[in-house]
Amino acid sequence: MQVPQTHKGLVYDKPGGISTRLVELDTPSPGPGQILVKITHSGVCHSDLSLMTTTWSWLPEPVKSGQVGGHEGVGIVAQLGPSCEASGVKIGDRVGIKWIASACGNCMPCLAGADGICANPEISGYTCPGTFQEYTLAPAHYVTPIPDGLASEVAAPLLCGGVTVYSALKKSRAQAGDWVVIAGAGGGLGHLGVQLGGRGMGFRIIGLDMGSKEGFVKECGAEAFIDISKYSVDGRKSIADEIMAITGGFGASAAVICSASNAAYAEALSYLRFNGTLVCVGVPGEAKAIASAYPHTMVGKQLAIVGSTVGNRREAIETLDMAKRVVTTPFRLEKVQNINDVFAEMKGGKLQGRVVLDLQPCT
């Protein structure tokens, strides 16, 4: 495969606001254990927006100006560096690059199979160049093989949004036939969770989101939908009351919070049934404690609160395999030059599902 000396990439030129710029970059050569991937598609994730706008104040440092964004990349292996034989990756293979671009494999989390919280990671689009570019380097041992029969534009968002919510659903302790609430059900993570959890795992899904997304969420497979704009925690009837009615007065077995809303976390414990689990996924910009996590409530109903970040390598493979069978909603393809409009739509809460950038050619 012929590789050009330079290629185009999309950088964050003014972190703190929605601002990107298409630039010409030198195409790197892979070193030992590395491969060069010709990126064809990259999902646009809410985490990209949070990094670019420096919303996550709890990060060690803000993203730097000139950083190539993106962390949901699918492409074709164009070159192999030395010492890649043991990885099994070959030129021409389709592979995916995730939020964790590389995990060390030697720290305690990695040894426990929790490489999503590796102590020494490289994070795509934050600590290393991301997937909003035509070519990028990746460690041969950590890319995810893309299965035959799964289109690249479908696979891209699954590499972060898909595996993140799949891993969260696995941590929920819910069993097939249980009611599971997904907050932010019409968003990038949530709509994938509705499909993977409902169609793939057999959960009965209750979707929470704005009313404009009801049709979309039900199309994804939710059995019930609640328009959060019609309810108030302080009103006569709350979201918890509605969930109790839907579940016959028992409550949901699990709540997976995909939205970056402190309010969604605050109410979740009130509608869980005994032995229920609150799974924390979405990260609000402002760090606040979960206001309703009173010890007597936790003890009296034997509730659990668990955190869930991006899944590990095995879960990424499982997600892609399940998605071939159950993910049917289309992803909106966009050209690179439209990305600022996509981010604005995302920030305004108007985006349904996921947008994928078509990076070949990147003009």
XYZ file of C-alpha atoms in Angstrom:
363
model
C 0.000 0.000 0.000
C 1.441 3.352 -1.049
C 1.652 5.805 1.837
C 1.915 9.575 1.241
C 4.546 11.682 2.980
C 1.880 14.005 4.373
C -1.799 13.715 5.181
C -4.662 15.816 6.524
C -5.850 15.887 10.108
C -8.331 17.803 12.248
C -6.895 19.590 15.292
C -8.359 21.489 18.233
C -6.956 24.947 17.542
C -8.631 26.925 20.362
C -9.404 24.636 23.324
C -12.171 25.999 25.510
C -14.645 26.451 22.675
C -15.901 24.661 19.590
C -13.068 25.294 17.178
C -11.238 22.887 14.874
C -8.916 23.332 11.916
C -7.902 21.027 9.053
C -4.110 20.922 8.747
C -1.397 19.102 6.823
C 0.593 16.627 8.935
C 3.705 14.523 8.347
C 2.820 10.855 7.980
C 4.761 8.932 10.652
C 6.561 5.633 10.176
C 5.715 2.816 12.601
C 8.324 1.875 15.171
C 8.786 -1.480 16.911
C 5.422 -3.010 17.790
C 3.535 -0.261 15.978
C 1.338 -0.228 12.891
C 0.297 2.612 10.602
C -3.466 2.688 10.095
C -5.165 4.401 7.166
C -8.272 5.747 8.902
C -11.472 5.573 6.866
C -14.078 6.439 9.509
C -14.104 8.001 12.963
C -17.023 8.409 15.314
C -17.686 11.776 16.952
C -18.126 11.232 20.693
C -19.363 13.543 23.452
C -15.988 12.983 25.113
C -14.367 14.730 22.134
C -16.601 17.732 22.803
C -15.768 17.683 26.526
C -12.026 17.570 25.823
C -12.138 20.326 23.200
C -14.257 22.678 25.314
C -12.241 21.832 28.482
C -15.498 20.974 30.272
C -13.846 18.235 32.320
C -12.160 20.392 34.923
C -11.089 17.301 36.878
C -8.576 16.199 34.212
C -4.870 16.588 35.102
C -4.505 19.229 32.388
C -6.596 20.591 29.518
C -6.157 19.305 25.989
C -3.398 21.159 24.139
C -3.905 23.382 21.121
C -2.955 21.503 17.957
C -3.990 18.093 19.308
C -5.544 15.786 16.726
C -8.877 14.732 18.218
C -10.923 11.554 17.909
C -10.878 8.121 19.522
C -13.325 5.926 17.601
C -11.310 5.165 14.491
C -11.663 2.353 11.982
C -9.184 1.858 9.183
C -6.914 -0.433 7.222
C -3.419 -1.472 8.264
C -1.081 0.252 5.808
C 2.347 -0.544 7.287
C 3.841 -2.795 9.950
C 6.725 -1.764 12.159
C 9.366 -4.219 13.399
C 8.348 -6.939 15.872
C 4.642 -7.044 15.005
C 4.548 -10.707 14.021
C 3.204 -12.002 17.339
C 0.197 -9.660 17.183
C -1.285 -11.489 14.199
C -2.093 -8.171 12.507
C -1.454 -8.064 8.758
C -1.346 -5.349 6.121
C -4.850 -4.883 4.737
C -6.636 -5.906 7.952
C -9.461 -3.684 9.238
C -8.795 -2.591 12.797
C -10.235 -0.196 15.356
C -8.585 2.346 17.651
C -10.299 3.051 20.977
C -10.315 5.758 23.695
C -7.506 3.863 25.396
C -5.124 3.858 22.459
C -2.621 1.748 24.364
C -2.506 0.024 27.738
C 0.728 -0.983 29.420
C -0.404 -4.524 30.215
C 1.756 -4.636 33.359
C -0.026 -2.531 36.001
C -2.453 -4.063 38.502
C -5.618 -2.962 36.620
C -4.285 -4.414 33.358
C -3.321 -7.674 35.045
C -6.866 -7.855 36.432
C -8.381 -7.386 32.968
C -9.350 -3.764 33.687
C -7.178 -2.181 31.006
C -9.794 0.565 30.583
C -8.321 2.068 33.768
C -4.682 1.269 32.980
C -2.301 3.216 35.218
C -0.061 4.126 32.262
C -2.337 4.570 29.253
C -2.149 6.522 26.042
C -5.488 8.217 25.421
C -6.432 8.805 21.810
C -7.078 12.465 21.062
C -5.778 13.589 24.456
C -2.291 12.288 25.277
C -1.537 11.079 21.755
C -2.769 12.008 18.248
C -6.327 10.809 17.681
C -8.365 9.396 14.832
C -9.592 12.597 13.150
C -6.884 12.163 10.535
C -6.107 10.090 7.464
C -3.196 8.130 8.994
C -2.233 7.372 12.572
C 0.041 5.069 14.530
C -1.286 2.394 16.873
C 0.208 -0.434 18.937
C -0.278 -3.703 17.084
C -1.214 -5.578 20.273
C -4.039 -3.225 21.267
C -6.058 -2.513 18.130
C -9.434 -4.250 17.839
C -10.100 -6.492 14.821
C -13.232 -5.468 12.922
C -15.316 -8.552 12.073
C -16.468 -9.287 8.549
C -20.049 -8.256 7.950
C -19.863 -5.145 10.143
C -19.574 -1.931 8.131
C -16.767 0.421 9.154
C -19.155 3.338 9.710
C -21.188 1.161 12.086
C -18.131 -0.214 13.886
C -16.537 3.186 14.610
C -18.946 4.442 17.331
C -18.976 1.013 18.951
C -15.277 1.329 19.797
C -16.080 3.825 22.562
C -19.824 4.394 22.921
C -20.696 0.764 22.275
C -18.092 -0.947 24.422
C -18.558 1.621 27.205
C -22.279 0.984 27.593
C -21.900 -2.768 27.014
C -19.378 -2.946 29.862
C -21.722 -0.880 32.052
C -24.656 -3.181 31.360
C -22.529 -6.187 32.317
C -21.765 -4.516 35.665
C -25.447 -3.802 36.355
C -26.195 -7.230 37.935
C -29.437 -7.283 35.902
C -30.723 -10.547 34.465
C -32.681 -11.204 31.278
C -36.254 -10.043 31.820
C -35.341 -7.381 34.407
C -36.290 -3.728 34.008
C -33.273 -1.525 33.286
C -33.413 2.268 33.063
C -31.094 4.064 30.648
C -30.825 7.805 31.266
C -29.842 9.719 28.141
C -31.347 6.928 26.032
C -31.406 8.949 22.812
C -27.765 10.011 22.985
C -24.606 8.502 21.576
C -24.105 5.978 24.386
C -27.720 5.579 25.397
C -29.196 4.500 22.073
C -26.517 1.823 21.774
C -27.275 0.690 25.321
C -30.969 0.370 24.470
C -30.128 -1.961 21.581
C -27.356 -3.967 23.233
C -29.228 -4.275 26.530
C -32.684 -4.908 25.114
C -32.093 -6.924 21.967
C -28.763 -8.441 22.956
C -29.084 -9.133 26.697
C -32.840 -9.495 27.080
C -33.442 -6.579 29.465
C -36.721 -4.639 29.492
C -35.529 -1.119 28.773
C -37.020 2.123 30.070
C -35.501 5.073 28.225
C -35.202 8.532 29.794
C -34.631 11.550 27.564
C -36.257 14.621 26.038
C -39.616 14.033 24.361
C -38.298 14.772 20.871
C -36.278 11.550 21.069
C -39.139 9.219 22.035
C -39.687 7.763 18.581
C -35.974 7.185 18.076
C -35.518 5.496 21.468
C -38.481 3.186 20.919
C -37.189 2.373 17.440
C -33.991 1.236 19.167
C -36.041 -1.214 21.222
C -37.064 0.527 24.455
C -40.251 -0.935 25.925
C -41.128 2.313 27.700
C -40.059 5.938 27.415
C -40.236 8.849 29.861
C -39.976 12.447 28.703
C -37.813 13.997 31.424
C -38.942 17.523 30.534
C -42.423 16.759 31.928
C -41.276 15.826 35.411
C -39.615 17.517 38.326
C -38.020 16.068 41.415
C -39.976 18.646 43.445
C -43.244 18.285 41.519
C -46.363 16.284 42.323
C -45.256 13.396 40.151
C -41.630 12.517 39.610
C -39.725 10.331 37.187
C -39.400 7.835 40.037
C -43.199 7.668 40.364
C -43.521 6.917 36.657
C -40.882 4.187 36.780
C -42.589 2.596 39.779
C -45.861 2.542 37.844
C -44.227 0.952 34.787
C -42.545 -1.739 36.882
C -45.621 -2.679 38.902
C -44.468 -0.815 41.996
C -41.215 -2.706 42.431
C -38.728 -0.424 40.679
C -35.964 -1.118 38.192
C -33.196 -3.632 38.764
C -30.584 -1.241 37.393
C -30.094 2.306 36.198
C -27.337 3.088 33.718
C -26.714 6.844 33.644
C -25.352 7.736 30.215
C -26.111 11.449 30.452
C -23.749 13.985 32.008
C -26.458 15.095 34.432
C -26.090 15.415 38.184
C -29.900 15.466 38.434
C -30.134 12.070 36.717
C -27.794 10.612 39.334
C -29.631 12.262 42.215
C -32.968 10.636 41.371
C -31.744 7.212 40.251
C -31.511 5.538 43.669
C -35.141 6.392 44.437
C -36.515 4.191 41.641
C -34.275 1.143 42.085
C -35.727 -2.047 43.540
C -34.024 -4.123 46.250
C -30.566 -5.366 45.221
C -30.615 -2.696 42.521
C -27.512 -1.208 40.932
C -26.749 2.337 39.869
C -24.079 2.299 37.148
C -22.173 5.566 36.730
C -21.098 6.178 33.129
C -21.795 9.767 32.065
C -19.455 12.291 33.688
C -20.911 15.726 34.539
C -18.633 18.698 34.023
C -19.169 19.794 37.614
C -18.079 17.246 40.201
C -20.892 16.734 42.719
C -21.710 13.912 45.099
C -24.800 11.770 44.470
C -27.169 13.636 46.782
C -29.527 10.735 47.469
C -26.928 8.145 48.509
C -28.013 7.968 52.151
C -26.613 5.004 54.116
C -30.045 3.940 55.436
C -31.379 3.748 51.856
C -28.357 1.827 50.637
C -28.543 -0.615 53.554
C -32.313 -0.991 53.638
C -32.582 -1.945 49.950
C -29.109 -3.463 49.551
C -28.304 -1.092 46.719
C -24.985 -0.833 44.906
C -23.285 2.046 43.126
C -20.601 1.081 40.625
C -18.473 3.079 38.251
C -17.821 1.913 34.719
C -15.355 3.355 32.265
C -14.566 2.063 28.773
C -14.449 -1.722 28.533
C -11.417 -3.921 28.071
C -10.111 -5.614 24.915
C -12.303 -8.671 25.324
C -15.437 -6.561 25.817
C -14.627 -4.564 22.682
C -14.576 -7.781 20.660
C -17.808 -8.972 22.323
C -19.491 -5.638 21.591
C -18.668 -5.769 17.885
C -19.838 -9.371 17.657
C -23.169 -8.571 19.350
C -23.624 -5.406 17.296
C -23.579 -7.424 14.078
C -26.817 -9.034 15.276
C -28.671 -6.318 17.179
C -27.562 -2.789 16.218
C -29.786 -1.589 13.399
C -30.028 2.197 13.757
C -28.194 4.061 11.003
C -25.264 6.325 11.760
C -25.140 9.717 10.109
C -22.110 10.145 7.879
C -20.597 13.617 7.693
C -17.661 15.207 5.939
C -14.815 16.504 8.049
C -15.564 20.150 7.260
C -18.973 19.830 8.980
C -17.611 18.760 12.360
C -18.072 22.119 14.131
C -21.771 22.019 13.237
C -21.946 18.482 14.627
C -20.322 19.593 17.886
C -22.747 22.514 18.164
C -25.674 20.154 17.640
C -24.238 17.820 20.251
C -23.710 20.609 22.787
C -27.305 21.755 22.309
C -28.618 18.268 23.077
C -30.220 18.000 19.642
C -28.177 15.117 18.285
C -29.907 11.740 18.024
C -27.620 8.724 17.916
C -24.147 9.067 16.466
C -22.314 10.932 13.735
C -19.392 9.322 11.907
C -16.798 11.239 9.903
C -15.893 9.947 6.452
C -12.110 10.488 6.334
C -11.343 9.153 2.862
C -10.598 11.493 1.285
C -10.232 14.065 4.044
C -10.792 17.343 2.212
